[in-house]
Amino acid sequence: MRDVLLQFSGALAIIVALIHGALGEKRIFASGNGRITIEPPQLRTLLRLVWQTGTVAWIGGGVLLFAAPLMASDAARHWIIVTMAAVFAFAAAANAWAKRGRHFGWILLSAVVVMAIAGY
């Protein structure tokens, strides 16, 4: 059961990352109707790439969580879970604080953390 929880945690992390990337492109960085204006254009490009770097990192973390039960190393499982739980917990806390709890992201990120720890 703990392996299934860990794999659900990884799958949810990937889904959350994809939502994060898509919402950023659609609602924050959309040309002409984005919520923010960033000048000069090079800075806009840099911020967009930094945003998507987080998306790619969360996908990588989700893949590691999903694959952890398939590894023969207990040490690898331990450090993957500890590291990814810390990363996603920080992201959840930052999201809850920045949005004052009015955004669904912190709930989904917290679910990743809870399932990862339960799969420990």
PDB file of C-alpha atoms in Angstrom:
ATOM      1  CA  MET A   1       0.000   0.000   0.000  1.00  0.00           C
ATOM      2  CA  ARG A   2       2.826   2.401   0.781  1.00  0.00           C
ATOM      3  CA  ASP A   3       4.237   1.936  -2.730  1.00  0.00           C
ATOM      4  CA  VAL A   4       0.869   2.837  -4.231  1.00  0.00           C
ATOM      5  CA  LEU A   5       0.641   5.973  -2.076  1.00  0.00           C
ATOM      6  CA  LEU A   6       4.127   6.986  -3.160  1.00  0.00           C
ATOM      7  CA  GLN A   7       3.264   6.472  -6.811  1.00  0.00           C
ATOM      8  CA  PHE A   8       0.016   8.447  -6.415  1.00  0.00           C
ATOM      9  CA  SER A   9       2.095  11.184  -4.825  1.00  0.00           C
ATOM     10  CA  GLY A  10       4.398  11.229  -7.843  1.00  0.00           C
ATOM     11  CA  ALA A  11       1.532  11.209 -10.321  1.00  0.00           C
ATOM     12  CA  LEU A  12      -0.203  14.065  -8.486  1.00  0.00           C
ATOM     13  CA  ALA A  13       3.061  16.031  -8.421  1.00  0.00           C
ATOM     14  CA  ILE A  14       3.313  15.707 -12.210  1.00  0.00           C
ATOM     15  CA  ILE A  15      -0.319  16.786 -12.667  1.00  0.00           C
ATOM     16  CA  VAL A  16       0.163  19.782 -10.359  1.00  0.00           C
ATOM     17  CA  ALA A  17       3.313  20.760 -12.261  1.00  0.00           C
ATOM     18  CA  LEU A  18       1.497  20.627 -15.593  1.00  0.00           C
ATOM     19  CA  ILE A  19      -1.341  22.747 -14.208  1.00  0.00           C
ATOM     20  CA  HIS A  20       1.239  25.201 -12.822  1.00  0.00           C
ATOM     21  CA  GLY A  21       2.914  25.528 -16.212  1.00  0.00           C
ATOM     22  CA  ALA A  22      -0.327  25.850 -18.156  1.00  0.00           C
ATOM     23  CA  LEU A  23      -1.892  28.411 -15.803  1.00  0.00           C
ATOM     24  CA  GLY A  24       1.290  30.456 -15.856  1.00  0.00           C
ATOM     25  CA  GLU A  25       1.253  30.576 -19.633  1.00  0.00           C
ATOM     26  CA  LYS A  26      -2.478  31.247 -19.882  1.00  0.00           C
ATOM     27  CA  ARG A  27      -3.111  33.646 -17.017  1.00  0.00           C
ATOM     28  CA  ILE A  28       0.201  35.303 -16.189  1.00  0.00           C
ATOM     29  CA  PHE A  29       2.314  35.438 -19.321  1.00  0.00           C
ATOM     30  CA  ALA A  30      -0.363  35.437 -22.049  1.00  0.00           C
ATOM     31  CA  SER A  31       0.388  37.990 -24.755  1.00  0.00           C
ATOM     32  CA  GLY A  32      -1.864  40.989 -24.596  1.00  0.00           C
ATOM     33  CA  ASN A  33      -4.156  39.772 -21.827  1.00  0.00           C
ATOM     34  CA  GLY A  34      -1.782  38.574 -19.131  1.00  0.00           C
ATOM     35  CA  ARG A  35      -2.248  39.917 -15.618  1.00  0.00           C
ATOM     36  CA  ILE A  36       1.155  41.538 -15.447  1.00  0.00           C
ATOM     37  CA  THR A  37       3.180  43.823 -17.643  1.00  0.00           C
ATOM     38  CA  ILE A  38       6.881  43.141 -17.632  1.00  0.00           C
ATOM     39  CA  GLU A  39       9.330  45.453 -19.330  1.00  0.00           C
ATOM     40  CA  PRO A  40      11.789  45.088 -20.974  1.00  0.00           C
ATOM     41  CA  PRO A  41      10.788  42.041 -23.049  1.00  0.00           C
ATOM     42  CA  GLN A  42      14.042  40.243 -22.151  1.00  0.00           C
ATOM     43  CA  LEU A  43      13.037  40.341 -18.488  1.00  0.00           C
ATOM     44  CA  ARG A  44       9.617  38.945 -19.398  1.00  0.00           C
ATOM     45  CA  THR A  45      11.338  36.050 -21.183  1.00  0.00           C
ATOM     46  CA  LEU A  46      13.615  35.439 -18.207  1.00  0.00           C
ATOM     47  CA  LEU A  47      10.707  35.359 -15.740  1.00  0.00           C
ATOM     48  CA  ARG A  48       8.719  33.051 -18.007  1.00  0.00           C
ATOM     49  CA  LEU A  49      11.675  30.646 -18.204  1.00  0.00           C
ATOM     50  CA  VAL A  50      12.197  30.755 -14.432  1.00  0.00           C
ATOM     51  CA  TRP A  51       8.480  29.996 -13.948  1.00  0.00           C
ATOM     52  CA  GLN A  52       8.719  26.992 -16.276  1.00  0.00           C
ATOM     53  CA  THR A  53      11.936  25.828 -14.599  1.00  0.00           C
ATOM     54  CA  GLY A  54       9.832  25.261 -11.481  1.00  0.00           C
ATOM     55  CA  THR A  55       7.357  23.317 -13.585  1.00  0.00           C
ATOM     56  CA  VAL A  56      10.096  21.073 -14.980  1.00  0.00           C
ATOM     57  CA  ALA A  57      11.614  20.577 -11.510  1.00  0.00           C
ATOM     58  CA  TRP A  58       8.241  19.507 -10.065  1.00  0.00           C
ATOM     59  CA  ILE A  59       7.783  17.062 -12.936  1.00  0.00           C
ATOM     60  CA  GLY A  60      11.222  15.636 -12.173  1.00  0.00           C
ATOM     61  CA  GLY A  61      10.317  15.332  -8.496  1.00  0.00           C
ATOM     62  CA  GLY A  62       7.088  13.573  -9.421  1.00  0.00           C
ATOM     63  CA  VAL A  63       8.963  11.123 -11.619  1.00  0.00           C
ATOM     64  CA  LEU A  64      11.363  10.365  -8.766  1.00  0.00           C
ATOM     65  CA  LEU A  65       8.499   9.824  -6.317  1.00  0.00           C
ATOM     66  CA  PHE A  66       6.732   7.579  -8.806  1.00  0.00           C
ATOM     67  CA  ALA A  67       9.893   5.565  -9.478  1.00  0.00           C
ATOM     68  CA  ALA A  68      11.090   5.290  -5.859  1.00  0.00           C
ATOM     69  CA  PRO A  69       9.192   2.043  -5.148  1.00  0.00           C
ATOM     70  CA  LEU A  70      10.852   0.451  -8.172  1.00  0.00           C
ATOM     71  CA  MET A  71      14.352   1.097  -6.853  1.00  0.00           C
ATOM     72  CA  ALA A  72      16.240  -1.586  -4.995  1.00  0.00           C
ATOM     73  CA  SER A  73      17.835   0.935  -2.657  1.00  0.00           C
ATOM     74  CA  ASP A  74      16.212   1.837   0.648  1.00  0.00           C
ATOM     75  CA  ALA A  75      18.604   4.781   0.947  1.00  0.00           C
ATOM     76  CA  ALA A  76      17.482   6.144  -2.435  1.00  0.00           C
ATOM     77  CA  ARG A  77      13.818   5.808  -1.427  1.00  0.00           C
ATOM     78  CA  HIS A  78      14.514   7.561   1.871  1.00  0.00           C
ATOM     79  CA  TRP A  79      16.312  10.552   0.358  1.00  0.00           C
ATOM     80  CA  ILE A  80      13.901  10.939  -2.549  1.00  0.00           C
ATOM     81  CA  ILE A  81      10.941  11.072  -0.174  1.00  0.00           C
ATOM     82  CA  VAL A  82      12.638  13.360   2.347  1.00  0.00           C
ATOM     83  CA  THR A  83      13.891  15.770  -0.308  1.00  0.00           C
ATOM     84  CA  MET A  84      10.720  15.902  -2.388  1.00  0.00           C
ATOM     85  CA  ALA A  85       8.482  16.194   0.686  1.00  0.00           C
ATOM     86  CA  ALA A  86      10.553  19.193   1.805  1.00  0.00           C
ATOM     87  CA  VAL A  87      10.424  20.798  -1.657  1.00  0.00           C
ATOM     88  CA  PHE A  88       6.673  20.344  -2.070  1.00  0.00           C
ATOM     89  CA  ALA A  89       5.977  21.351   1.559  1.00  0.00           C
ATOM     90  CA  PHE A  90       7.878  24.595   1.032  1.00  0.00           C
ATOM     91  CA  ALA A  91       5.949  25.225  -2.195  1.00  0.00           C
ATOM     92  CA  ALA A  92       2.636  24.512  -0.418  1.00  0.00           C
ATOM     93  CA  ALA A  93       3.484  26.838   2.475  1.00  0.00           C
ATOM     94  CA  ALA A  94       4.647  29.600   0.127  1.00  0.00           C
ATOM     95  CA  ASN A  95       1.496  29.279  -1.979  1.00  0.00           C
ATOM     96  CA  ALA A  96      -0.793  29.317   1.065  1.00  0.00           C
ATOM     97  CA  TRP A  97       1.005  32.326   2.524  1.00  0.00           C
ATOM     98  CA  ALA A  98       1.239  34.331  -0.711  1.00  0.00           C
ATOM     99  CA  LYS A  99      -2.370  33.699  -1.716  1.00  0.00           C
ATOM    100  CA  ARG A 100      -3.687  33.752   1.880  1.00  0.00           C
ATOM    101  CA  GLY A 101      -5.121  30.282   1.383  1.00  0.00           C
ATOM    102  CA  ARG A 102      -7.375  31.353  -1.502  1.00  0.00           C
ATOM    103  CA  HIS A 103      -5.725  29.206  -4.166  1.00  0.00           C
ATOM    104  CA  PHE A 104      -6.138  25.456  -4.666  1.00  0.00           C
ATOM    105  CA  GLY A 105      -2.420  24.943  -5.305  1.00  0.00           C
ATOM    106  CA  TRP A 106      -1.404  24.640  -1.673  1.00  0.00           C
ATOM    107  CA  ILE A 107      -4.004  21.936  -1.092  1.00  0.00           C
ATOM    108  CA  LEU A 108      -2.762  19.836  -4.006  1.00  0.00           C
ATOM    109  CA  LEU A 109       0.878  20.343  -3.031  1.00  0.00           C
ATOM    110  CA  SER A 110       0.049  19.379   0.556  1.00  0.00           C
ATOM    111  CA  ALA A 111      -1.638  16.206  -0.736  1.00  0.00           C
ATOM    112  CA  VAL A 112       1.612  15.328  -2.557  1.00  0.00           C
ATOM    113  CA  VAL A 113       3.515  15.743   0.720  1.00  0.00           C
ATOM    114  CA  VAL A 114       1.032  13.737   2.809  1.00  0.00           C
ATOM    115  CA  MET A 115       0.964  10.835   0.337  1.00  0.00           C
ATOM    116  CA  ALA A 116       4.770  10.855  -0.003  1.00  0.00           C
ATOM    117  CA  ILE A 117       5.222  10.701   3.771  1.00  0.00           C
ATOM    118  CA  ALA A 118       2.528   8.020   4.063  1.00  0.00           C
ATOM    119  CA  GLY A 119       4.439   6.057   1.436  1.00  0.00           C
ATOM    120  CA  TYR A 120       7.652   6.320   3.399  1.00  0.00           C
TER     121      TYR A 120
END
